[in-house]
Short mmCIF file of C-alpha atoms and ligand atoms in Angstrom, two decimals:
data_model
loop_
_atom_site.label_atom_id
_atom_site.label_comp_id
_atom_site.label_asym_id
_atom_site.label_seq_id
_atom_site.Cartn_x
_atom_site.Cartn_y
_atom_site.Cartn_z
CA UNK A 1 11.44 -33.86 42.38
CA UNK A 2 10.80 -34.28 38.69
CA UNK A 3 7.90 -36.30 37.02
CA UNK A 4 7.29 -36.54 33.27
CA UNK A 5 4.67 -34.56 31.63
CA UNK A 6 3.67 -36.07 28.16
CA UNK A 7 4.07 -33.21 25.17
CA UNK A 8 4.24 -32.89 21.88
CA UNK A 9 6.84 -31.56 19.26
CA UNK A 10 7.10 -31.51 15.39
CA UNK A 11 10.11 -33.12 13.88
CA UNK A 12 10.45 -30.98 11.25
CA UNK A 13 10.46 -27.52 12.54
CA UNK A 14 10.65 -27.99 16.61
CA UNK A 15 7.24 -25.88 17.06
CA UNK A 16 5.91 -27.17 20.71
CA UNK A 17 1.94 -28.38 20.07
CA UNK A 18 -0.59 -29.54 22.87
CA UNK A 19 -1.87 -32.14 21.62
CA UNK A 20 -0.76 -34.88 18.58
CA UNK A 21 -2.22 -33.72 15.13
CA UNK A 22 -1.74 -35.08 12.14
CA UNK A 23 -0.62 -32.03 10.54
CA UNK A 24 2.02 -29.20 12.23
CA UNK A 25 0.01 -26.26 11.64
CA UNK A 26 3.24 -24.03 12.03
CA UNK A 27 5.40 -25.71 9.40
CA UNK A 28 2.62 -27.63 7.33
CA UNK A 29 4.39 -31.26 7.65
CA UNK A 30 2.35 -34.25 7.78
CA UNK A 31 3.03 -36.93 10.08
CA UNK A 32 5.42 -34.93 11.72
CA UNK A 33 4.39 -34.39 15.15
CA UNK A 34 5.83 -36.49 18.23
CA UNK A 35 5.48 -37.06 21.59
CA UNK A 36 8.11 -36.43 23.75
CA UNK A 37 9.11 -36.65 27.84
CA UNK A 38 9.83 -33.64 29.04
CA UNK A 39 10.77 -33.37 32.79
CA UNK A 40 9.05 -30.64 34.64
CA UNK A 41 9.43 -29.95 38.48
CA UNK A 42 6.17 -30.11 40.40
CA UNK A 43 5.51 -27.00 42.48
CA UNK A 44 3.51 -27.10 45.98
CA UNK A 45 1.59 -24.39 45.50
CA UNK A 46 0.78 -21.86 42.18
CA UNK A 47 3.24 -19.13 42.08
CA UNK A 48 6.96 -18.24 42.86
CA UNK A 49 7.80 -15.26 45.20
CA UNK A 50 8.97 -12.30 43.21
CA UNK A 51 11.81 -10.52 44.94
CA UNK A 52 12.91 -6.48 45.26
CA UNK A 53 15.29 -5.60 42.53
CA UNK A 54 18.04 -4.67 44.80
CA UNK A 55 18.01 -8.09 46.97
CA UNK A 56 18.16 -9.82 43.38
CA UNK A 57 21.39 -12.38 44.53
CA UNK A 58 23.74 -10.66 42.27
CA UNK A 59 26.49 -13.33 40.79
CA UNK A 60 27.81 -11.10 37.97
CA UNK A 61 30.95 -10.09 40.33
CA UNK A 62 31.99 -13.76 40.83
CA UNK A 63 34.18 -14.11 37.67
CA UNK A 64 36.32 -17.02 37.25
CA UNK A 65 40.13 -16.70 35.35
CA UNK A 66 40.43 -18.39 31.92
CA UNK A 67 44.07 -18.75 32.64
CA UNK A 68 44.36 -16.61 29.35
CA UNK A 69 44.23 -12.94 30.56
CA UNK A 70 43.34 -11.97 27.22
CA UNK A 71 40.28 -14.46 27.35
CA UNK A 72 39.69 -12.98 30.18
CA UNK A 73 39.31 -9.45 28.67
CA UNK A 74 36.96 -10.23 26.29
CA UNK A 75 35.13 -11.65 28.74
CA UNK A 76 34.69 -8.71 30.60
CA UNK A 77 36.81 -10.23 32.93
CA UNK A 78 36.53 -13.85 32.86
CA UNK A 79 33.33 -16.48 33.13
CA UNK A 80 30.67 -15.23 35.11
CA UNK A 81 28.70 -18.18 37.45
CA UNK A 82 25.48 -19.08 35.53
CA UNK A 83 26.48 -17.30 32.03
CA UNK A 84 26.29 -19.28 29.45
CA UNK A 85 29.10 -18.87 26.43
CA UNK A 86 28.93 -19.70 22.58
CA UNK A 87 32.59 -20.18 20.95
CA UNK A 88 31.56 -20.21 17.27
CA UNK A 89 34.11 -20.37 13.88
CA UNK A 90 34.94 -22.28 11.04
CA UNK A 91 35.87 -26.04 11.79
CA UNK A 92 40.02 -26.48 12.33
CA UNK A 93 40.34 -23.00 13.84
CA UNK A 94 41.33 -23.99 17.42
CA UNK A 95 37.65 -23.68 19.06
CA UNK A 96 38.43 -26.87 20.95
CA UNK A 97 41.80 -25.95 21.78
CA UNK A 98 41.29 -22.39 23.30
CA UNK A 99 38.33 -24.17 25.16
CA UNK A 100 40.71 -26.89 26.28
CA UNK A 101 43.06 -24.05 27.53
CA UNK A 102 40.25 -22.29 29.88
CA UNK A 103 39.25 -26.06 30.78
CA UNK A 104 42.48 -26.94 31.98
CA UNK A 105 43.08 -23.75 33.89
CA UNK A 106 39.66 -23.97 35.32
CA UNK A 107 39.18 -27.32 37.00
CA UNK A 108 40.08 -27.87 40.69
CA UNK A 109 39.94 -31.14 42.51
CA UNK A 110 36.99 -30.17 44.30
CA UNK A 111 35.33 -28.41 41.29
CA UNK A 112 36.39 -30.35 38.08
CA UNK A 113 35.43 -29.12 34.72
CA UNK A 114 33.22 -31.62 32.61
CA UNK A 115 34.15 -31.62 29.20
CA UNK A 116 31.26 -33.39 26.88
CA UNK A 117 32.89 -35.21 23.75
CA UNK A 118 30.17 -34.89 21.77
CA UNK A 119 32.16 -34.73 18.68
CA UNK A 120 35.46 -36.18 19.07
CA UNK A 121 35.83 -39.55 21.22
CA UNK A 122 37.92 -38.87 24.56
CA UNK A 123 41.28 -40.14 23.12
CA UNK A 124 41.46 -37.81 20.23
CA UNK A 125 40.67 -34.92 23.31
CA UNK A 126 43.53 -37.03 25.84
CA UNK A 127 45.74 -36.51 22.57
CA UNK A 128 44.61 -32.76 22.02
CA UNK A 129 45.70 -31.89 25.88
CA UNK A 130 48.66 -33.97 25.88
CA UNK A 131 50.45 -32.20 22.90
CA UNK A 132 49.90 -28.81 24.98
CA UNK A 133 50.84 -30.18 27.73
CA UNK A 134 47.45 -29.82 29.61
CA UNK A 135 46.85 -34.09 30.29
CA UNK A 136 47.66 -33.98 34.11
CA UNK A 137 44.35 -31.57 34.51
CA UNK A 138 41.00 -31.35 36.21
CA UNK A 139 39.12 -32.22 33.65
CA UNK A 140 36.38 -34.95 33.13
CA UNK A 141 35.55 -36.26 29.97
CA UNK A 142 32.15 -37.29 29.15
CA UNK A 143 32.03 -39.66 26.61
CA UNK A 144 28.23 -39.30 25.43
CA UNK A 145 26.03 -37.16 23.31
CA UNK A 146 23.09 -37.39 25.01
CA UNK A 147 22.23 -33.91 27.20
CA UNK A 148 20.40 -34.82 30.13
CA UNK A 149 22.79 -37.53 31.39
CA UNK A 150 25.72 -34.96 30.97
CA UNK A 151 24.17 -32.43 32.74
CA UNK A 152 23.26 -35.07 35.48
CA UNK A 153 27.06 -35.83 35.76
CA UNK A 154 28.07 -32.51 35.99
CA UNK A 155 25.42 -32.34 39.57
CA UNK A 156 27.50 -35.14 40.04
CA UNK A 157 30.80 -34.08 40.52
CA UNK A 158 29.91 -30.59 41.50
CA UNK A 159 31.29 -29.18 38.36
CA UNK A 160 32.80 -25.80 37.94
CA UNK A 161 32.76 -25.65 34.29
CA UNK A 162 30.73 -27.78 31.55
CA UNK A 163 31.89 -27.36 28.10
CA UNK A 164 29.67 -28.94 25.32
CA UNK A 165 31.87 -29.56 21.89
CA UNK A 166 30.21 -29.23 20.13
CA UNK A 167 26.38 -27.94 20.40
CA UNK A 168 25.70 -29.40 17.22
CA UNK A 169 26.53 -33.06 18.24
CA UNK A 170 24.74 -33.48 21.44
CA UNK A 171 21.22 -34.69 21.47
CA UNK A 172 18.23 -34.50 23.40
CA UNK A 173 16.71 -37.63 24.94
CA UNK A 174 12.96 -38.55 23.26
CA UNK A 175 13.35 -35.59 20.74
CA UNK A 176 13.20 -37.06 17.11
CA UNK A 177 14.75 -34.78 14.89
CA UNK A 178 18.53 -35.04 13.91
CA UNK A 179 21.28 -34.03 16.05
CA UNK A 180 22.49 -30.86 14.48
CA UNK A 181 18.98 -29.90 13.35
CA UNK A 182 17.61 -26.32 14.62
CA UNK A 183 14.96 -28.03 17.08
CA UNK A 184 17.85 -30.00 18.46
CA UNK A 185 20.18 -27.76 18.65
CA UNK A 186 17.82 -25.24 20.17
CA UNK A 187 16.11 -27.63 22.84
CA UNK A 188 19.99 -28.53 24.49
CA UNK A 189 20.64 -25.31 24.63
CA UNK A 190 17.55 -24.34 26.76
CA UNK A 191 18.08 -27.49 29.02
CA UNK A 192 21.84 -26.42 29.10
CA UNK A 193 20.70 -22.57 29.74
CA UNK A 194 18.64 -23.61 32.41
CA UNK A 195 21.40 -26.08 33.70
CA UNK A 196 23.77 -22.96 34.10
CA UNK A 197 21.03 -20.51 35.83
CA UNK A 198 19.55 -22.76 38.12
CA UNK A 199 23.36 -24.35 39.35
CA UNK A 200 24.96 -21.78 38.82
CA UNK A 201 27.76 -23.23 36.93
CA UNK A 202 29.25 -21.68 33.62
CA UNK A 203 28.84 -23.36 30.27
CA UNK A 204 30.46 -22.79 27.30
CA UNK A 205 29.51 -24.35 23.93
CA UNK A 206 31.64 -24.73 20.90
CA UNK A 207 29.52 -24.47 17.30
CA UNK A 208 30.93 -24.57 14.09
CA UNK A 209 30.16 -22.20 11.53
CA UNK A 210 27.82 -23.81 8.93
CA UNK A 211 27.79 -23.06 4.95
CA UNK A 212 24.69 -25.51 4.08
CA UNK A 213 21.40 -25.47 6.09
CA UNK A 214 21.35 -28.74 7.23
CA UNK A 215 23.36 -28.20 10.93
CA UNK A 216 22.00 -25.34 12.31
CA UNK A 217 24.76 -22.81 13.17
CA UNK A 218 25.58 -20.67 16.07
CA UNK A 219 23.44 -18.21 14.54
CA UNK A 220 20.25 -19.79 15.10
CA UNK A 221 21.47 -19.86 19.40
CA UNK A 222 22.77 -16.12 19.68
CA UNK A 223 19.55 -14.91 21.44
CA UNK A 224 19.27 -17.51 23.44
CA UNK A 225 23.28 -17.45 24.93
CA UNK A 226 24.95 -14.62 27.37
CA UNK A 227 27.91 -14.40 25.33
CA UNK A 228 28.58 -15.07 21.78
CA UNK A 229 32.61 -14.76 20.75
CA UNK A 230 33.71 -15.85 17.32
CA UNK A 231 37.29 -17.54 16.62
CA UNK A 232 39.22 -15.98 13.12
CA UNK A 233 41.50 -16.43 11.26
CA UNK A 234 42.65 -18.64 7.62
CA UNK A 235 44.93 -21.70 6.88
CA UNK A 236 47.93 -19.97 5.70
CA UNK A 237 48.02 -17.42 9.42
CA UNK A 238 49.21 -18.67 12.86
CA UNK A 239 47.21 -15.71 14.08
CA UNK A 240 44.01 -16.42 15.45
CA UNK A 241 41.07 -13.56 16.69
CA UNK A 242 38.83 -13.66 19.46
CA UNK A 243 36.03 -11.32 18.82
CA UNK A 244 32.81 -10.68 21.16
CA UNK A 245 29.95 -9.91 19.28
CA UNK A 246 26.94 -9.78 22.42
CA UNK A 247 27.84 -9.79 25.87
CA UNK A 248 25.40 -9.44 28.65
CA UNK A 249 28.14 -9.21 30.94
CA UNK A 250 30.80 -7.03 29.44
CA UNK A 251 32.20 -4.99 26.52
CA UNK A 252 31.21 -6.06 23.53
CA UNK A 253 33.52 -6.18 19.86
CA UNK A 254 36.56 -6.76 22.27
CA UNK A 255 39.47 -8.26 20.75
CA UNK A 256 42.19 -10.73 21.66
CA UNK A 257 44.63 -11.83 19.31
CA UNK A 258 46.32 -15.50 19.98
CA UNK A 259 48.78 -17.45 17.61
CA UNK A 260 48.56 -21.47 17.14
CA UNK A 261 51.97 -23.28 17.41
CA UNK A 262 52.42 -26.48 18.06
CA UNK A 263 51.62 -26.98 21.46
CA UNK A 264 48.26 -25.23 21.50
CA UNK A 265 47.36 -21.60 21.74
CA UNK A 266 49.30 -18.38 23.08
CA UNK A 267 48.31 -14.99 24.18
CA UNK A 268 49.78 -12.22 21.97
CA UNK A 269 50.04 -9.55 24.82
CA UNK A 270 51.49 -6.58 21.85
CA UNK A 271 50.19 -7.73 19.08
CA UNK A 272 50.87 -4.69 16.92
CA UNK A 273 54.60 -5.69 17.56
CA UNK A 274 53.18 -9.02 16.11
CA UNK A 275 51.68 -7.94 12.72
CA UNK A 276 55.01 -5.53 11.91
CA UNK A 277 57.71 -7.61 13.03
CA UNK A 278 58.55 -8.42 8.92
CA UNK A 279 58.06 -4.85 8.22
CA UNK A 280 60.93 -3.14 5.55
CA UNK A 281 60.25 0.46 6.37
CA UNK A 282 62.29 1.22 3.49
CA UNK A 283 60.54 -0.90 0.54
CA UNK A 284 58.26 1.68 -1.63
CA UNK A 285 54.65 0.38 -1.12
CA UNK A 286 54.57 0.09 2.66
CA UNK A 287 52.75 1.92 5.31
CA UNK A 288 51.42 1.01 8.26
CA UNK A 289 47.55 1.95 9.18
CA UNK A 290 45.77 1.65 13.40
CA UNK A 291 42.30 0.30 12.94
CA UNK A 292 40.30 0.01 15.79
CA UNK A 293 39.40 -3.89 17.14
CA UNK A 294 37.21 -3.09 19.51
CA UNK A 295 38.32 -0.59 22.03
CA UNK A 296 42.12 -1.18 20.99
CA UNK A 297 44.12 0.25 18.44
CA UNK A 298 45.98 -2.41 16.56
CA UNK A 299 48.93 -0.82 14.19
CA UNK A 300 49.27 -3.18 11.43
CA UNK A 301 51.54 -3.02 8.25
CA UNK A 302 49.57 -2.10 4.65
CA UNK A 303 51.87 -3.31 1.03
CA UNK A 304 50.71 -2.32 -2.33
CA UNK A 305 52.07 -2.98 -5.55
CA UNK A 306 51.81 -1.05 -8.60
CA UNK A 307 53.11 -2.65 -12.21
CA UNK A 308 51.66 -1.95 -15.28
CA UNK A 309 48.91 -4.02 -16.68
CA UNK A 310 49.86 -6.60 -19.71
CA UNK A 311 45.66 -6.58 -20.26
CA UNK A 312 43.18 -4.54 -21.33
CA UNK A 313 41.49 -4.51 -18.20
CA UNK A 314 43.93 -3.58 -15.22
CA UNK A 315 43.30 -6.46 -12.39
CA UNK A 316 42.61 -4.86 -8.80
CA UNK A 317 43.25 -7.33 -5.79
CA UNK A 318 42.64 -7.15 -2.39
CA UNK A 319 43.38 -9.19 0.06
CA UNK A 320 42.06 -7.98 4.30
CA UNK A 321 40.36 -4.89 2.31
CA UNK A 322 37.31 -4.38 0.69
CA UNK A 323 37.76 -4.49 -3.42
CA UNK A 324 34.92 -1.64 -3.68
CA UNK A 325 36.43 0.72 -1.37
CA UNK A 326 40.01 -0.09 -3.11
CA UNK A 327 38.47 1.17 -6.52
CA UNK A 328 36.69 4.36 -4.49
CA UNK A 329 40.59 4.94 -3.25
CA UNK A 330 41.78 4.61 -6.84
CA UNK A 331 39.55 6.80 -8.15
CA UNK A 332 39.75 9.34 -5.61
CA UNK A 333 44.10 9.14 -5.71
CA UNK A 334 43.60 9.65 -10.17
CA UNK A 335 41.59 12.82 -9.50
CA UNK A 336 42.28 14.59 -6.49
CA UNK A 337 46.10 13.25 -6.16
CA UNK A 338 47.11 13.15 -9.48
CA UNK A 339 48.34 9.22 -9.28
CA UNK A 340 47.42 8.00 -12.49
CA UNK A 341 46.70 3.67 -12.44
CA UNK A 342 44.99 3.39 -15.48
CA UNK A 343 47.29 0.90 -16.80
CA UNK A 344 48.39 -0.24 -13.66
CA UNK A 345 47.44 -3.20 -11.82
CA UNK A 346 46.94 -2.29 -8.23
CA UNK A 347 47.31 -5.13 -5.39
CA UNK A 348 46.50 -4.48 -1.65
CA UNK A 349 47.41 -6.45 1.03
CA UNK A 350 47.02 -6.06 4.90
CA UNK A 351 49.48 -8.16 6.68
CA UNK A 352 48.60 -10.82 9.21
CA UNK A 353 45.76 -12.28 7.65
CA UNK A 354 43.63 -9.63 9.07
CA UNK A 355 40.49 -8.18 7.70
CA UNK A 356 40.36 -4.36 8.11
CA UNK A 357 36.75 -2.67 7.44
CA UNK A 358 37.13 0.60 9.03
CA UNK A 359 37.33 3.47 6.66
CA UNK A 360 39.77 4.72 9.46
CA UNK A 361 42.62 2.74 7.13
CA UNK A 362 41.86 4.28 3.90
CA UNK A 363 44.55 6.98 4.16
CA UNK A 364 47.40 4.36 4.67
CA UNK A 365 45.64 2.13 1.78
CA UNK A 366 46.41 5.43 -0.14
CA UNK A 367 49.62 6.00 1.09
CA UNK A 368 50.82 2.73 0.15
CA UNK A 369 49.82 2.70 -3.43
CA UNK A 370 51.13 6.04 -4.64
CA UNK A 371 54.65 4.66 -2.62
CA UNK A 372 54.83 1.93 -4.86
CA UNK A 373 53.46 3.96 -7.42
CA UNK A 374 56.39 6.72 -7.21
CA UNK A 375 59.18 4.25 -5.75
CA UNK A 376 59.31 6.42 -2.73
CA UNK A 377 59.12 5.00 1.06
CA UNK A 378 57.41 6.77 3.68
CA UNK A 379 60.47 6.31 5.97
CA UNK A 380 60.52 4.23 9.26
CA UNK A 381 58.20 6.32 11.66
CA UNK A 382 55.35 7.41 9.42
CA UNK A 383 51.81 5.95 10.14
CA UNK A 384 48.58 7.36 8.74
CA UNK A 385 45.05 7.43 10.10
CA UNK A 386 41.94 8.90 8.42
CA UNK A 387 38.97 8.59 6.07
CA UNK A 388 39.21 9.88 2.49
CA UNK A 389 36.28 11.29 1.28
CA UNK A 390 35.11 11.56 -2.34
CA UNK A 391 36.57 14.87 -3.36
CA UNK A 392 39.98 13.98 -1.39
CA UNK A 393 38.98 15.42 2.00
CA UNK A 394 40.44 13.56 5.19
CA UNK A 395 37.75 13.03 7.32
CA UNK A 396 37.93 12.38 11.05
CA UNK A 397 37.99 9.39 12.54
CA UNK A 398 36.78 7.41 16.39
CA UNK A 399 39.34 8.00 18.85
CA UNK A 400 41.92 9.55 16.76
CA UNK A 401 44.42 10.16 20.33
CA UNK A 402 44.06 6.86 21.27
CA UNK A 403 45.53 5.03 17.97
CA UNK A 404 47.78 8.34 17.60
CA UNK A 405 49.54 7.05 21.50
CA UNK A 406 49.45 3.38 20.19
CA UNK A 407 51.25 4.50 17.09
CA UNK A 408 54.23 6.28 19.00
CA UNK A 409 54.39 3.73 21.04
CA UNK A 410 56.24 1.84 18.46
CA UNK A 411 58.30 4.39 17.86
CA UNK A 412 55.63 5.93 14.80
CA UNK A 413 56.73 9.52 15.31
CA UNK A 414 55.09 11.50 12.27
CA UNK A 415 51.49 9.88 12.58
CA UNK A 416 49.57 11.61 9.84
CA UNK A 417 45.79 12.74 10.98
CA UNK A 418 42.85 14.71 9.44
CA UNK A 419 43.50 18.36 10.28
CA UNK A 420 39.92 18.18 12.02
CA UNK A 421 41.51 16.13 14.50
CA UNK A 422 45.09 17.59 15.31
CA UNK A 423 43.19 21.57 14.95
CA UNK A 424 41.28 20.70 18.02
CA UNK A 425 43.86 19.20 19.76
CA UNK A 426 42.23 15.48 19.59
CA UNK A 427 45.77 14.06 18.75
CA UNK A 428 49.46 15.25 18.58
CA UNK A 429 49.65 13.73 14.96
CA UNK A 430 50.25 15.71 12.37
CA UNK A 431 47.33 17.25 10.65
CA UNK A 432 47.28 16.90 6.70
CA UNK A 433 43.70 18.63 5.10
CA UNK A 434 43.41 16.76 2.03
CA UNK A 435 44.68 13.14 0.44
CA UNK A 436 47.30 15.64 -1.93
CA UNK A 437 48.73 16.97 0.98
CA UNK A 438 48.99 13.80 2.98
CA UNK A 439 51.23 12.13 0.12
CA UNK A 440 53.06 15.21 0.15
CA UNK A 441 54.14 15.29 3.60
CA UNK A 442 54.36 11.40 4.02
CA UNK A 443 56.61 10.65 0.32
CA UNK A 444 59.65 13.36 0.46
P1 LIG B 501 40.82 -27.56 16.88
O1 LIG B 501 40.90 -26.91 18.21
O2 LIG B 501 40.52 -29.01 16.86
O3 LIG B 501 39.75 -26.80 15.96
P2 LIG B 501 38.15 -26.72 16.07
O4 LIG B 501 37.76 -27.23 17.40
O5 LIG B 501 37.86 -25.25 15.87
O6 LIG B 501 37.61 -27.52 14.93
O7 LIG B 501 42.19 -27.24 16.14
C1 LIG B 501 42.41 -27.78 14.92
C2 LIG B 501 43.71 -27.38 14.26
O8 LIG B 501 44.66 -26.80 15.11
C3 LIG B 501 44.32 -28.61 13.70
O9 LIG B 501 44.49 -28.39 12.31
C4 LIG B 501 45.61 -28.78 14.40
C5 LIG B 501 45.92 -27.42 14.93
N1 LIG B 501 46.65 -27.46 16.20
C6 LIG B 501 47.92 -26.92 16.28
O10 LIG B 501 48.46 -26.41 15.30
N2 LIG B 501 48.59 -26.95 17.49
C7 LIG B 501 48.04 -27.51 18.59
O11 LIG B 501 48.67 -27.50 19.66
C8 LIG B 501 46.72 -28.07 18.50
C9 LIG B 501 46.08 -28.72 19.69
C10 LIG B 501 46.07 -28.03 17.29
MG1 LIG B 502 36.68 -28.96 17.80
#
């Protein structure tokens, strides 16, 4: 069915040409242009048929379980047949095992998932599944790099999933730049895209993160993928995120929250209960703030400290919160609360290694500096949610019910909320105008 068609390709900067020259006229580099065997499928006749919009075969309902029902979720409800997933993150933060997970869950006797091992060799992946207790699965390892014969194998044995770990490791056949490279990395992808359309068959590739230029990273494949989720997290957290940041076939900044043990990766159902579980409501210098990750409210601990500076300069450190918006907050609690830090050093930390950016938090940033600042604790079932403004205002905030009910949930009774929102009946927190008034009601 498919013959090869002679074409040409420069090394340097993967810009298709139709004929050899000596020069790329797209990237300038001489001697740089290859030929390459690309197979093409020979048609009868000229054209295709085109087909009314609503008899378009519609696959997009046919989603297949993860096994991880928080997977799942950010998903949009689990792998859709055809779509084609990027997993990307920073190497060592459990890409290949959450992929191994789904894998594992996935694979049937009849419809086996092939797993390419483009970057580890088969017994490091056998010794991967085996310590989470995974090794009995449907699962076939390929133990090559090269695309086209993977994709080949997976016709083969009718596969129901094909994971490529990673993108950045497999190669394509007669294509001379380096494996990793953009036009590499960019060429599988297409032959895997088409793959995944044409067999209908969902693919998910793994691609690290990349600081230096050399391996291209996920970035350079996001608008050519379905679905592009990033893994989070840092060396010193068990916790790990699972963000969507494009979906063509669901919600998109959904979040799932898993933790790393030693047999693999779990689900945290309530994670909320997760990030306060060390909380002492009665320490000075604690609150607890409900950003928003994604469509979820997420009610997560906030610890300052206050001492006074032995330097000149008083050091400001924050750790899951951004350092400029901590010295906005400073500024803002020394003039319009009356919390003077001049010669205090100020540290903020968010608990759970995660990395709030929402203005949404700032009031419970607040709250927990001028706690430690005073030596007064908010008491057990105080949580705070709103903006701060520049002349102390609280301003109101995205679905200020929904964190409110999250909140009281865990038993967060007095959940403080710009007065905008509780005056129009938005939330039944309790409405504070201003940051003075706030501290007021949230430190006696
Ligand atoms: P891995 O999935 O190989 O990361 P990536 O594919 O993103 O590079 O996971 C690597 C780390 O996870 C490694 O440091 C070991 C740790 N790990 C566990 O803690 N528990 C486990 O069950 C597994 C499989 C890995
Ligand atoms: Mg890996």
């Amino acid at each position: 069915m498919a013959k090869a068609r002679a074409s040409y390709i420069c090394k340097s900067c993967g810009t298709h040409h139709q004929q050899w020259s000596g020069q790329c006229n797209a990237c300038g580099e001489w001697n740089s242009i290859v030929e390459q065997r690309m197979p093409v499928a020979t048609r009868s006749d000229a054209g295709v048929a085109s087909v009314p919009l609503a008899r378009v075969e519609d696959h997009a309902g046919n989603r297949r379980s993860t096994g991880l029902a928080e997977f799942d979720r950010v998903l949009g409800g689990g792998l859709v047949e055809g779509g084609l997933v990027l997993i990307g993150g920073d190497p060592g933060i459990g890409k290949s095992t959450l992929v191994m997970r789904a894998a594992a869950a996935l694979g049937t006797a009849k419809r086996p998932v092939l797993y390419i091992a483009a970057e580890e060799s088969p017994q490091q992946i056998r010794m991967r599944a085996r310590r989470m207790g995974l090794e009995a699965s449907d699962v076939h390892i390929y133990p090559d790099t090269e695309i086209g014969g993977a994709l080949a194998e997976a016709q083969r044995i009718n596969a129901g999933l094909v994971v490529a770990d990673s993108i950045q490791t497999v190669r394509v056949e007669g294509l001379a730049a380096a494996p990793g490279s953009v036009s590499q990395v960019r060429e599988a992808t297409l032959q895997i895209m088409q793959f995944a359309k044409t067999a209908q068959t969902p693919v998910v590739l793994v691609g690290h993160v990349t600081k230096e230029g050399t391996v291209a990273g996920p970035r350079t494949l996001e608008h050519i993928v379905d679905t592009v989720l990033y893994l989070e997290g840092d060396d010193f957290h068990a916790q790990r995120l699972l963000r969507s940041v494009k979906n063509r076939f669901g919600p998109t900044f959904e979040v799932a929250v898993f933790e790393m043990s030693g047999d693999g990766l779990h689900e945290v159902p309530n994670p909320s209960a997760l990030f306060l579980a060390e909380r002492d409501a009665r320490a000075p210098g604690s609150s607890v703030a409900v950003p928003l990750e994604g469509t979820r409210p997420l009610v997560v601990e906030i610890q300052a400290l206050v001492a006074p500076t032995a330097y000149a300069l008083p050091k400001r450190l924050a750790t899951g919160f951004d350092l400029n918006r901590l010295h906005m907050l400073l500024a803002v609690l020394s003039r319009q609360a009356d919390v003077q830090l001049g010669n205090h050093d100020v540290y903020v930390n968010v608990v759970g290694g995660l990395r709030l950016r929402e203005p949404a938090v700032d009031l419970a940033v607040a709250i927990a500096i001028a706690s430690s600042e005073r030596d007064v604790a908010t008491g057990p079932q105080v949580a705070a949610i709103g903006e701060i403004g520049l002349s102390g205002e609280l301003r109101s905030v995205p679905s200020a019910a929904q964190r409110v009910r999250e909140a009281q949930r865990l038993g967060f009774e007095r959940c403080f909320v710009p007065a905008t929102s509780a005056r129009n009946g938005a939330s039944d927190g309790v409405g504070a105008a201003n940051l003075a008034e706030a501290l007021e009601l949230a430190l006696t």
